[in-house]
């Protein structure tokens, strides 16, 4: 499953659907974000049907980024039923993401 | 994708680089400018075998020439973060580089963290102006200048529209004169959950972001799971660290902090990286 690119409207719609969501706040001038991109792609594949994986470009959606207190990117927020369940800031190994996702999914 | 990226362009890093080139591996050395290398400030090195009487700068220049002639590639800059993914990915400033193996040879990092720095990292504290600067446009930020290129980074932040204050123990060179400068040594980052101020020698500077720019990011912050011993990177006789595919050499592995020891360890690290790459 491809990573979704959210704007304010599609983000809120997806969050309102409930379930588990992983959102990567990023920007194209951010090197660490580019470094993390292949990991986010893999997570989208591996958690297909279980987690909605998407990205928010902080330049295009500054209000959304501010609403989630994004002060450093990459900034990855995990939502459960529309509420923040966990968050990872900065480049990290894939295992950190899968561990948090599995915990939120209740595995 | 390089076979090996070496962090640090001193005697250990350059020795490792030359050894890897002798094994026909592609090598990138990432380092600060040579003038910032502590060796270049040594008045005289008299215990390096066969080459007595040279200044540190002269010796370093010879090492660099040797490495250049051997086909080593160079990149000036600071490694901000790394990630294990199909080998290693590294951020040098905002650029990304890839390698199959890493050698840590960035010398000793003397700087202890400031109070509040670790707790608020990613919540207003940043080590990279070009990475996070855009998030602080029109907001008050403080640049803590502990590296020679910090004034340029502060100028960049001012250019993109941040309200910059510059804090350092010494008068900075090359700082845009419109940026206010505060001379201070004892610093603490303040805030609950996110940065609210930097305290500089008791004076409170309200801000939303604090950019702490040192010569290098501590290796334990760069590589998750890297073991240390007495403040130095733990290695075995093959210069292997606790992390697979990551080697270390030179001052960062411990005393004596001497050129000969660094060169010898660099050779071993280069050899071990070569074997790892097979």
PDB file of C-alpha atoms in Angstrom, chain B residues 10-13 15 37 39 42 44-49 59 63 107-108 110 232 249-266:
ATOM      1  CA  UNK B  10      42.654  13.260  11.417  1.00  0.00           C
ATOM      2  CA  UNK B  11      45.508  10.725  11.486  1.00  0.00           C
ATOM      3  CA  UNK B  12      43.265   7.748  12.362  1.00  0.00           C
ATOM      4  CA  UNK B  13      40.639   8.486   9.724  1.00  0.00           C
ATOM      5  CA  UNK B  15      45.217   6.093   7.812  1.00  0.00           C
ATOM      6  CA  UNK B  37      41.610  19.667  13.717  1.00  0.00           C
ATOM      7  CA  UNK B  39      46.492  18.360  15.475  1.00  0.00           C
ATOM      8  CA  UNK B  42      50.192  21.379  17.814  1.00  0.00           C
ATOM      9  CA  UNK B  44      55.644  20.397  17.112  1.00  0.00           C
ATOM     10  CA  UNK B  45      55.235  16.620  16.907  1.00  0.00           C
ATOM     11  CA  UNK B  46      58.519  15.003  17.858  1.00  0.00           C
ATOM     12  CA  UNK B  47      57.499  11.420  18.523  1.00  0.00           C
ATOM     13  CA  UNK B  48      56.170  10.404  15.122  1.00  0.00           C
ATOM     14  CA  UNK B  49      58.563   7.795  13.786  1.00  0.00           C
ATOM     15  CA  UNK B  59      52.107  16.533   9.437  1.00  0.00           C
ATOM     16  CA  UNK B  63      48.624  12.843   5.652  1.00  0.00           C
ATOM     17  CA  UNK B 107      38.603  12.369  18.045  1.00  0.00           C
ATOM     18  CA  UNK B 108      37.400  13.214  21.512  1.00  0.00           C
ATOM     19  CA  UNK B 110      34.886  17.164  25.283  1.00  0.00           C
ATOM     20  CA  UNK B 232      35.692   6.307  25.083  1.00  0.00           C
ATOM     21  CA  UNK B 249      40.083   4.330  15.651  1.00  0.00           C
ATOM     22  CA  UNK B 250      42.203   7.076  17.162  1.00  0.00           C
ATOM     23  CA  UNK B 251      41.563   9.358  20.105  1.00  0.00           C
ATOM     24  CA  UNK B 252      37.891   8.356  20.302  1.00  0.00           C
ATOM     25  CA  UNK B 253      38.895   4.864  21.485  1.00  0.00           C
ATOM     26  CA  UNK B 254      41.063   6.073  24.367  1.00  0.00           C
ATOM     27  CA  UNK B 255      44.491   7.128  25.555  1.00  0.00           C
ATOM     28  CA  UNK B 256      47.281   7.721  24.675  1.00  0.00           C
ATOM     29  CA  UNK B 257      45.985  10.537  22.465  1.00  0.00           C
ATOM     30  CA  UNK B 258      48.970  10.348  20.123  1.00  0.00           C
ATOM     31  CA  UNK B 259      49.425  10.455  16.352  1.00  0.00           C
ATOM     32  CA  UNK B 260      51.318   7.143  16.087  1.00  0.00           C
ATOM     33  CA  UNK B 261      48.653   5.275  18.010  1.00  0.00           C
ATOM     34  CA  UNK B 262      45.909   6.838  15.875  1.00  0.00           C
ATOM     35  CA  UNK B 263      47.662   5.909  12.620  1.00  0.00           C
ATOM     36  CA  UNK B 264      48.163   2.326  13.779  1.00  0.00           C
ATOM     37  CA  UNK B 265      44.563   1.932  14.874  1.00  0.00           C
ATOM     38  CA  UNK B 266      43.381   3.511  11.632  1.00  0.00           C
TER      39      UNK B 266
END
